[in-house]
Tab-separated table of C-alpha atoms and ligand atoms in Angstrom:
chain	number	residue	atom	x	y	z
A	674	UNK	CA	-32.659	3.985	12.483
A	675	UNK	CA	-36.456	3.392	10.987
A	676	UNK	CA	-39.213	3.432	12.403
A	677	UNK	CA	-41.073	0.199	11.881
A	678	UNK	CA	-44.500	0.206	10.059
A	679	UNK	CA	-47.097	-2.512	10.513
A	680	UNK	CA	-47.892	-5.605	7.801
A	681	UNK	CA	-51.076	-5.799	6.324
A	682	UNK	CA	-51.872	-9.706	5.722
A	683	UNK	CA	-51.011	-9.433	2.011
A	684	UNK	CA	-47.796	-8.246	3.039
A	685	UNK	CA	-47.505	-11.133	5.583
A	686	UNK	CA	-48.504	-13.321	2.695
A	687	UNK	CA	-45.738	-12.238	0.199
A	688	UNK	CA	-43.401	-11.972	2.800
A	689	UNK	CA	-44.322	-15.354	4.192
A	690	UNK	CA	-40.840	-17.337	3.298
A	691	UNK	CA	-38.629	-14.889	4.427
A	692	UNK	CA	-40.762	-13.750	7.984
A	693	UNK	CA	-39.506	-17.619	8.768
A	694	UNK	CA	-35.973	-16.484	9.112
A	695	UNK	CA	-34.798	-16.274	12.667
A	696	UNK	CA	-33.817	-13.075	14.483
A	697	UNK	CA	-35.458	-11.320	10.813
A	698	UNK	CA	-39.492	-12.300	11.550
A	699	UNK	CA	-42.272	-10.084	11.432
A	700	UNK	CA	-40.360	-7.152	13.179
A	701	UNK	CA	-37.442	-7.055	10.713
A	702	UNK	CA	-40.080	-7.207	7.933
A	703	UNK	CA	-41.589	-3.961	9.576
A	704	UNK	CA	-38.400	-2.144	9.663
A	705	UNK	CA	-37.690	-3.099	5.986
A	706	UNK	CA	-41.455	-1.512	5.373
A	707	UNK	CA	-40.106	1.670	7.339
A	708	UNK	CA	-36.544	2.304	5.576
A	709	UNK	CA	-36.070	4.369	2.724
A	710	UNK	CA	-33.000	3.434	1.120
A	711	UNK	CA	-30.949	5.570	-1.534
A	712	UNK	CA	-28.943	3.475	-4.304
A	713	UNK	CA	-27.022	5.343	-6.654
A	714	UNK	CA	-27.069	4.305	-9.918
A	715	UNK	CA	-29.080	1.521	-11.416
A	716	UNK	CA	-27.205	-0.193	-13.404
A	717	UNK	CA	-25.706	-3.492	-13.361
A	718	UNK	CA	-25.589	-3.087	-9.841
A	719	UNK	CA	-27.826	-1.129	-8.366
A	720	UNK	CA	-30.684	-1.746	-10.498
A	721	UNK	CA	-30.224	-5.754	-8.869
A	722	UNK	CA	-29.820	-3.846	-5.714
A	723	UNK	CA	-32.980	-1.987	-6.303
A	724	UNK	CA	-34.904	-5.199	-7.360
A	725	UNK	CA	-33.818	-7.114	-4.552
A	726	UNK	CA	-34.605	-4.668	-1.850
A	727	UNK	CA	-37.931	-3.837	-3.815
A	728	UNK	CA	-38.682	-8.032	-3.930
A	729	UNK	CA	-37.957	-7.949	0.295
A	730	UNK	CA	-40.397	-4.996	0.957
A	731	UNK	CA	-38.600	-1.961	1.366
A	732	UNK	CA	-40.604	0.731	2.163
A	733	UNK	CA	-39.238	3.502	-0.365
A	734	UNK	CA	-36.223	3.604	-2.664
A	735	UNK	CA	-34.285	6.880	-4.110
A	736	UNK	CA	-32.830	6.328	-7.229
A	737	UNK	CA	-30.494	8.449	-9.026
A	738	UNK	CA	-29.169	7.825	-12.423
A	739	UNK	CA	-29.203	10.432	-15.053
A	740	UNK	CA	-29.307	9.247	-19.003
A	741	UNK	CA	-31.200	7.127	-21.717
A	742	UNK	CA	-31.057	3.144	-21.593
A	743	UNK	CA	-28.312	2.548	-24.352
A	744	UNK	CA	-27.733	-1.032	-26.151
A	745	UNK	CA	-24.507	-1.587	-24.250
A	746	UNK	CA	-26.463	-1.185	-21.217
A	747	UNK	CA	-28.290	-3.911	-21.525
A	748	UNK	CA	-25.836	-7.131	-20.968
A	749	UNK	CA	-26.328	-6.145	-17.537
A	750	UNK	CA	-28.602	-3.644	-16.517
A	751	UNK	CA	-31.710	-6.169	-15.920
A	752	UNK	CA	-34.197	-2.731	-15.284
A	753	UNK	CA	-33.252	-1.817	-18.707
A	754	UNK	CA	-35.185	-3.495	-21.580
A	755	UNK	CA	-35.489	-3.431	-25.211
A	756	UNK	CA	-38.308	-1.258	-25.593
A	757	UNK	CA	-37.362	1.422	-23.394
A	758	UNK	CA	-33.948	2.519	-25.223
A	759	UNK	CA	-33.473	6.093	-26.172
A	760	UNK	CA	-35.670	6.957	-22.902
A	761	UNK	CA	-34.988	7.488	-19.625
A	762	UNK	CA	-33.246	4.648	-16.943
A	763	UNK	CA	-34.935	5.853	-14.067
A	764	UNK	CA	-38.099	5.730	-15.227
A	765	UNK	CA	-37.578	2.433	-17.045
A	766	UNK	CA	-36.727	1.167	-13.504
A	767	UNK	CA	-39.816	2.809	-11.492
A	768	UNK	CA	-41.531	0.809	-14.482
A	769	UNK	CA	-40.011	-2.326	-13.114
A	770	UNK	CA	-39.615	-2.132	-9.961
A	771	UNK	CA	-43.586	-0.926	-9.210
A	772	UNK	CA	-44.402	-4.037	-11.415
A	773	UNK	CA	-42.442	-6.653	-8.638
A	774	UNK	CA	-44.064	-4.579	-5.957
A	775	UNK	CA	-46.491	-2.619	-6.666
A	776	UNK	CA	-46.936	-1.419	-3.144
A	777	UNK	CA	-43.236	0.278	-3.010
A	778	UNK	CA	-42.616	3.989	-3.120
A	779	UNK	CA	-40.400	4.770	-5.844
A	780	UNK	CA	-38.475	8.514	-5.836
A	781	UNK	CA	-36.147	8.903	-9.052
A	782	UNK	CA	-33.899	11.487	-9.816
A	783	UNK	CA	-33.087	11.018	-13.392
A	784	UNK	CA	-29.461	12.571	-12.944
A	785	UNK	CA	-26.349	11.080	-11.535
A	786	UNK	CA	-24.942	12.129	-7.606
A	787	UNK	CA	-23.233	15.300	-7.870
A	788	UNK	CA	-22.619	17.956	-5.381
A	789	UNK	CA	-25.892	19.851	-5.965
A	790	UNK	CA	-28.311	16.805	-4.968
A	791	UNK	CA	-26.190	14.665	-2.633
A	792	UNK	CA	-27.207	16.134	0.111
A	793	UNK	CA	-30.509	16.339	0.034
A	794	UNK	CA	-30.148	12.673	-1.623
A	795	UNK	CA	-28.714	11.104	1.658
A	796	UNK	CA	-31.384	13.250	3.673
A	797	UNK	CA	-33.813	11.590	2.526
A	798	UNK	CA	-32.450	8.058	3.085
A	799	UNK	CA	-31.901	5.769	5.942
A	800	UNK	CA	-29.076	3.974	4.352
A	801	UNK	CA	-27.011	4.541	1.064
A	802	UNK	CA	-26.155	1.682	-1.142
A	803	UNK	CA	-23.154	3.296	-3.363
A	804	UNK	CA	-23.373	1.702	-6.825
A	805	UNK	CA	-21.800	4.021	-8.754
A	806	UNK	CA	-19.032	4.018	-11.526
A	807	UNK	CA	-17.292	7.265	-11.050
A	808	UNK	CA	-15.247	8.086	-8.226
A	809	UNK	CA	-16.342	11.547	-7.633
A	810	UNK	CA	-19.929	10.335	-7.130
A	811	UNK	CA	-18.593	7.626	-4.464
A	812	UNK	CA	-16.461	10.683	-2.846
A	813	UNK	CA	-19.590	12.593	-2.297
A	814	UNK	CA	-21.371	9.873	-1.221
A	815	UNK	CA	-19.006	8.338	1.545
A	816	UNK	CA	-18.685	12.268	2.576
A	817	UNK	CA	-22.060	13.230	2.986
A	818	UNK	CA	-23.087	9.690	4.596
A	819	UNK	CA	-20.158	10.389	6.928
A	820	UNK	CA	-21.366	14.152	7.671
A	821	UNK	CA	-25.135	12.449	8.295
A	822	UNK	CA	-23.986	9.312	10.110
A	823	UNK	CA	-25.726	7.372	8.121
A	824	UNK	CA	-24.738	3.550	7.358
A	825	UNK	CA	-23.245	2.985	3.302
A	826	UNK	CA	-22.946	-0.179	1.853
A	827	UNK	CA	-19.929	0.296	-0.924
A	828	UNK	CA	-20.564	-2.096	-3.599
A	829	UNK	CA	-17.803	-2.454	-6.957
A	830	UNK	CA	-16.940	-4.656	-9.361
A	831	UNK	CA	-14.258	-5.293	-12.120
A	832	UNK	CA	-14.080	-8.132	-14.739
A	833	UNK	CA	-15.194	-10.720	-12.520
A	834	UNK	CA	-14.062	-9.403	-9.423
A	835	UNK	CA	-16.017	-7.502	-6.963
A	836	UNK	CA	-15.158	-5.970	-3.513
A	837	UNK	CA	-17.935	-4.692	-1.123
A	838	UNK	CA	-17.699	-3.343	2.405
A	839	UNK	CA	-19.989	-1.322	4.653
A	840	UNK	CA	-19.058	1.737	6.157
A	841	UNK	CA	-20.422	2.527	9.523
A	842	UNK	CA	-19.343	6.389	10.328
A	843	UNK	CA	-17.312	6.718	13.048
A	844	UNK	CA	-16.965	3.095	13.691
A	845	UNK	CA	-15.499	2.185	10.370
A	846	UNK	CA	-13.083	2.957	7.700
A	847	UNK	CA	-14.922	4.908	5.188
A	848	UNK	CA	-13.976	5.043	1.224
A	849	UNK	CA	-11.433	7.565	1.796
A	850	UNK	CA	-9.394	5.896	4.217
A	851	UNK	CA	-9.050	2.968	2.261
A	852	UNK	CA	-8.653	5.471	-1.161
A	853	UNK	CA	-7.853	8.962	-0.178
A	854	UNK	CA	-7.508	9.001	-4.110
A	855	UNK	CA	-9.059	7.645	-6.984
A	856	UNK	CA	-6.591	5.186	-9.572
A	857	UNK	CA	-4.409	7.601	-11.584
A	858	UNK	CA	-5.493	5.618	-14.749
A	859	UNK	CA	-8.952	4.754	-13.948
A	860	UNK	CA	-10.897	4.318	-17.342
A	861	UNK	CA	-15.104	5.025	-16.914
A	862	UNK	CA	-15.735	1.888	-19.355
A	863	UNK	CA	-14.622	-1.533	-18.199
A	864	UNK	CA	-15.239	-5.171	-18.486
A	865	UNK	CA	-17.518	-6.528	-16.547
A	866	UNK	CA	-20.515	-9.882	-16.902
A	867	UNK	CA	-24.160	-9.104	-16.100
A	868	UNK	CA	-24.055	-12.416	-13.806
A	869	UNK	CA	-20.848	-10.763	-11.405
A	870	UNK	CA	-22.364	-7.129	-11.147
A	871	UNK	CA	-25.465	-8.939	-9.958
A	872	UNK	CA	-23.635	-10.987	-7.549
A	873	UNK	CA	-22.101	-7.673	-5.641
A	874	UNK	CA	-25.605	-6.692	-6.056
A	875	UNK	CA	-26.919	-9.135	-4.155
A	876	UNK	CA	-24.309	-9.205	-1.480
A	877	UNK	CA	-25.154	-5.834	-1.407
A	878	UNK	CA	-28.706	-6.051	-1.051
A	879	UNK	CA	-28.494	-8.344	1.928
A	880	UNK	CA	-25.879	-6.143	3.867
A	881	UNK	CA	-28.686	-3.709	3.119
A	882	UNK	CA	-31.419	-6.168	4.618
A	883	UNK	CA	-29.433	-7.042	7.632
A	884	UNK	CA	-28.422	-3.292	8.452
A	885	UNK	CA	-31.812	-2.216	8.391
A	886	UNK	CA	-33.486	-5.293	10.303
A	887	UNK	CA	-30.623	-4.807	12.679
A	888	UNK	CA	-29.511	-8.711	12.586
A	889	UNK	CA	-26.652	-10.318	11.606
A	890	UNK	CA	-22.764	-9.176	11.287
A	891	UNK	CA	-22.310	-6.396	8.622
A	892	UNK	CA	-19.219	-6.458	6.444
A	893	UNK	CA	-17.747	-3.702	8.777
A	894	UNK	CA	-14.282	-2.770	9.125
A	895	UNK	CA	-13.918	-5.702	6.551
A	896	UNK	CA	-13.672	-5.842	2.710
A	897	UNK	CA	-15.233	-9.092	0.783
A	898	UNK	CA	-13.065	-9.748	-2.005
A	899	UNK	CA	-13.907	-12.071	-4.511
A	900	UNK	CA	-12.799	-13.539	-7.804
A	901	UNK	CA	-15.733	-15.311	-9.835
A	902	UNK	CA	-12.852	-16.655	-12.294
A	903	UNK	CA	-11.991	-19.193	-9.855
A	904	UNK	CA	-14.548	-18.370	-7.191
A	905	UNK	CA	-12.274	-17.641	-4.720
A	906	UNK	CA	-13.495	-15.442	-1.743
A	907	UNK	CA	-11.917	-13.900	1.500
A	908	UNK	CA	-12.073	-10.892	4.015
A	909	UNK	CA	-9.579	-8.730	4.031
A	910	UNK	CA	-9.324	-6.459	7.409
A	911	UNK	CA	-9.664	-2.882	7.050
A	912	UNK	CA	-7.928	-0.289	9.214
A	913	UNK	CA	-8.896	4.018	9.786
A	914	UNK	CA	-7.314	6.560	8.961
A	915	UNK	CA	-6.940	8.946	11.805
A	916	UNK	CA	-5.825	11.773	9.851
A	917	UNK	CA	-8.316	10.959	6.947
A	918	UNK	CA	-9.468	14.398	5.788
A	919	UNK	CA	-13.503	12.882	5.516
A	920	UNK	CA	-14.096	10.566	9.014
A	921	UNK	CA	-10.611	12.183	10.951
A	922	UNK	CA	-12.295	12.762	14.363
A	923	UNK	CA	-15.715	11.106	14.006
A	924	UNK	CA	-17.240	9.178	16.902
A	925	UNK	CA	-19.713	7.129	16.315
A	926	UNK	CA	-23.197	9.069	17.556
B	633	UNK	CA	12.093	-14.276	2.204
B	634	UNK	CA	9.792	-16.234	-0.090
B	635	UNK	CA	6.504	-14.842	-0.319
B	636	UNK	CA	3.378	-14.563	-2.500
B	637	UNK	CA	2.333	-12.095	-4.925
B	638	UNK	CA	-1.485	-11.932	-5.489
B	639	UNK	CA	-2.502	-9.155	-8.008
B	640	UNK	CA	-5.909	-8.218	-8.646
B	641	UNK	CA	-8.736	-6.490	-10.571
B	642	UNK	CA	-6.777	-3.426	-12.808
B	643	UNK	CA	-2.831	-4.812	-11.357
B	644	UNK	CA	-4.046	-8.041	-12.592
B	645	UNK	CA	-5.011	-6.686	-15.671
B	646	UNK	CA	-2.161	-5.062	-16.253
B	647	UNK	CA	0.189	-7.940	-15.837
B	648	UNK	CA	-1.423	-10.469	-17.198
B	649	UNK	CA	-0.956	-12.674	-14.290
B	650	UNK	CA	-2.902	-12.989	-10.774
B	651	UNK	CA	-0.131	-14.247	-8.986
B	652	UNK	CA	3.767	-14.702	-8.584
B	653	UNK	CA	6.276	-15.721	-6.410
B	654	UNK	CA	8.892	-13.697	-5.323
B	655	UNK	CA	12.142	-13.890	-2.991
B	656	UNK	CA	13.131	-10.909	-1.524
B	657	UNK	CA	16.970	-11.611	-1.685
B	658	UNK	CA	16.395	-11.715	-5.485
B	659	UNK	CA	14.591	-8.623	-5.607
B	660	UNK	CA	17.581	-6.771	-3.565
B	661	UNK	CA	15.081	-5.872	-0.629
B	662	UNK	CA	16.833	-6.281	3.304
B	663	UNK	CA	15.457	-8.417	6.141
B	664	UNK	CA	13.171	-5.095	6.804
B	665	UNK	CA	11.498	-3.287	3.910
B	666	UNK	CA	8.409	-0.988	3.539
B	667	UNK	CA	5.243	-1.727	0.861
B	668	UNK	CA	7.114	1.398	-0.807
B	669	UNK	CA	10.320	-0.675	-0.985
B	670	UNK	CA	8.573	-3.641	-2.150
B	671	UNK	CA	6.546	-1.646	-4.297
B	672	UNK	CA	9.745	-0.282	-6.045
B	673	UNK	CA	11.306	-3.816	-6.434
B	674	UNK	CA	8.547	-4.890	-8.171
B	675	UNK	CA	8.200	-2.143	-10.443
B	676	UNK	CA	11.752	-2.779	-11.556
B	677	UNK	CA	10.445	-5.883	-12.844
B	678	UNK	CA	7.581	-5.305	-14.353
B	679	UNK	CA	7.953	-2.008	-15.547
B	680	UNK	CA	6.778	1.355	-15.540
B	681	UNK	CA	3.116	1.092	-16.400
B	682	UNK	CA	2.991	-1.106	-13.209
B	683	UNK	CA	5.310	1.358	-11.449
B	684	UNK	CA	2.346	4.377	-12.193
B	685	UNK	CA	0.011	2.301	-10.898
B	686	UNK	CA	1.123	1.363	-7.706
B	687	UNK	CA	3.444	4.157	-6.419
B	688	UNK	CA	2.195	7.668	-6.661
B	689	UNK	CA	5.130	10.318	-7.835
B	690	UNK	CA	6.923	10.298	-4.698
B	691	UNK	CA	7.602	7.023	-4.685
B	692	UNK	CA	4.582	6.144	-1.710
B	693	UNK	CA	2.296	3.506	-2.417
B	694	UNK	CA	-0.271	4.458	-4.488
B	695	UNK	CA	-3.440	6.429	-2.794
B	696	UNK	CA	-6.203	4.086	-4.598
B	697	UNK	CA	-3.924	0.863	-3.393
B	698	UNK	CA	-4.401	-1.251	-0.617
B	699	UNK	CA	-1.813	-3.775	0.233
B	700	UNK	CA	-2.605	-6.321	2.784
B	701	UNK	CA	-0.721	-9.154	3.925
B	702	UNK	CA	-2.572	-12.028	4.673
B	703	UNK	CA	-6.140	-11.209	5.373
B	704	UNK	CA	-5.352	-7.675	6.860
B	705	UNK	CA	-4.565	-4.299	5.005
B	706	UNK	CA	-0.908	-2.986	6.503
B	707	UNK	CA	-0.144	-0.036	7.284
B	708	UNK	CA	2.368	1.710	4.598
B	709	UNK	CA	4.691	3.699	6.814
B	710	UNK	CA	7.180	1.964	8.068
B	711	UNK	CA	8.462	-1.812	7.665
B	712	UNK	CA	6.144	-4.215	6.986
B	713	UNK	CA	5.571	-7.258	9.247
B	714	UNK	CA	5.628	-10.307	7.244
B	715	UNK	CA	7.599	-13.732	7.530
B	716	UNK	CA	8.240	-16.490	4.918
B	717	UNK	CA	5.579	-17.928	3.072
B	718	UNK	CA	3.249	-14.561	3.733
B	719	UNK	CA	0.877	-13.583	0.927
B	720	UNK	CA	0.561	-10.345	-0.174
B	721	UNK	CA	-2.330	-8.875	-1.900
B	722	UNK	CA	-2.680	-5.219	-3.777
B	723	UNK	CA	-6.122	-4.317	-4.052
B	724	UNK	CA	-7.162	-1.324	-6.229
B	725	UNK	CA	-10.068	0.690	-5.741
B	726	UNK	CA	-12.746	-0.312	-8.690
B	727	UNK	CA	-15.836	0.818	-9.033
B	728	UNK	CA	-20.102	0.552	-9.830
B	729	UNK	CA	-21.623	0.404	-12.870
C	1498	ZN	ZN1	-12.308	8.078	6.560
């Protein structure tokens, strides 16, 4: 999927704790150096997302979020800070993100998925990680990683629930055979705590890691639910849908 | 049949509750019944704003619902297979933020 780029011995340095993992080492490091990953928005979510992969040594990360940092945004949205409101997210989060690792390549895009850039969006990325709030911009998303074969971790989160799964095209359910539609009475604005969109963020990140380093078992076919009220957690088997008008017919290349 | 009711994320919202009990001889359903039939049964109870959100107009389960049974999303056409003491969960797409 990428192809691996050599450490320097700084990188081997930073990297030092996590190179100690088994079946991850100094090769799985490399392929994280390689990957470009694409993580739509960065918000509560994917701006952990983005910090996390940024903090393991992802090679380059595409970020798309269009708007100004807003004071509601910033109970959760840990790229966002005081001083930059009234200007742009994206670059507020190049800001941060270059400041954790300085030696990442950052591409923004300060506007939201939308059927104009979301092809050229998943293009340029190895993997998706799906972070965002509206349901047309997941749509496009799962279609267009489904079109490209390309893996998408499908991170969301509600109150203090959150749900993740990992769609593998033509191997796995993708997000519209599990939701051919989106919820009738969907609102845009919901409750949610900082602390539980940056929990799916980091389960995210790590299906992310492990996809990319090609080690462990991905959340595929299989949707982690999870209630932070009680902390109550499970996996819920997913099944395809062979007439689904998006994956219907795909093999797996 | 005695089963459990697990409601999350907007259907727990909704409701108020994250859980319930139900018997399926109370609720008028056979020894067979679809997650359309249950569905309906439940909306009868709980009432229409619960009914919108879980059946589309035709009276199918909802497109942005899942509804597993135990640890495994069923299939909504036809009966589903379940047995006393089963739980069964509606999930409901959410979303990123
Ligand atoms: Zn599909």
């Amino acid at each position: 999927m990428t192809e691996p780029v050599p450490l320097t011995d700084d990188e081997r340095a930073i990297y030092q704790w996590q190179l100690w993992i088994p079946e991850f080492g100094e090769a799985g490091q490399e392929r994280l150096k390689g990957a470009s990953v694409l993580v739509s928005r960065v918000g509560g979510l994917g701006g952990l997302v983005a910090y996390q992969l940024a903090a393991a040594g992802v090679g380059k990360l595409i970020l798309a979020h269009g708007g100004n940092v807003r004071p509601s945004d910033l109970n959760r949205q840990l790229l966002m800070t005081h001083d930059g409101l009234g200007k742009s997210r994206v670059e507020s989060a190049r800001r941060r993100l270059l400041e954790l690792n300085p030696r990442l390549t950052v591409e923004t895009l300060a506007e939201n998925v939308a059927e104009s850039n979301v092809e050229q969006l998943v293009r340029a990325a190895d993997i998706i990680v799906d972070c965002a709030p509206l349901f047309e911009e997941r749509y496009l998303m799962n279609r267009e990683a489904v079109r490209q074969r390309k893996p998408l971790v499908d991170c969301a989160m509600y109150d203090l629930e959150i749900h993740l799964t990992t769609i593998l095209p033509g191997r796995t359910p993708c997000l519209s055979c599990l939701y051919p539609e989106k919820p009738a009475a969907w609102k845009r604005e919901f409750p949610v705590l900082g602390a539980v969109a940056g929990t799916a963020a980091c389960l995210g990140a790590t299906e992310a890691i492990k996809l990319i380093a090609g080690f462990g078992q991905p959340l595929a076919g299989r949707m982690l639910i999870g209630d932070l009220r009680d902390m109550s957690f499970r996996t819920i088997k997913l099944n395809r849908r062979e007439d689904c008008r998006v994956c219907g017919g795909v093999r797996e290349k | 049949m005695r089963l459990t009711m697990i409601y999350t994320t907007q259907v727990k919202a909704l409701l108020g509750q994250s859980t319930e009990q139900i018997d399926t001889d109370n609720l008028g359903l056979g020894a067979q019944f679809s997650a359309a039939q249950l569905l309906t049964a439940l909306a009868a109870q709980h009432g229409a704003a619960f009914g919108q959100m879980v059946l589309d107009p035709g009276g199918q389960p909802a497109a942005s619902l899942l509804v597993c049974v135990g640890d495994e999303q069923a299939a909504t056409a036809g009966p589903l297979t379940v047995r006393d003491g089963d739980t069964i969960t509606l999930l409901s797409a959410i979303s990123g933020g």
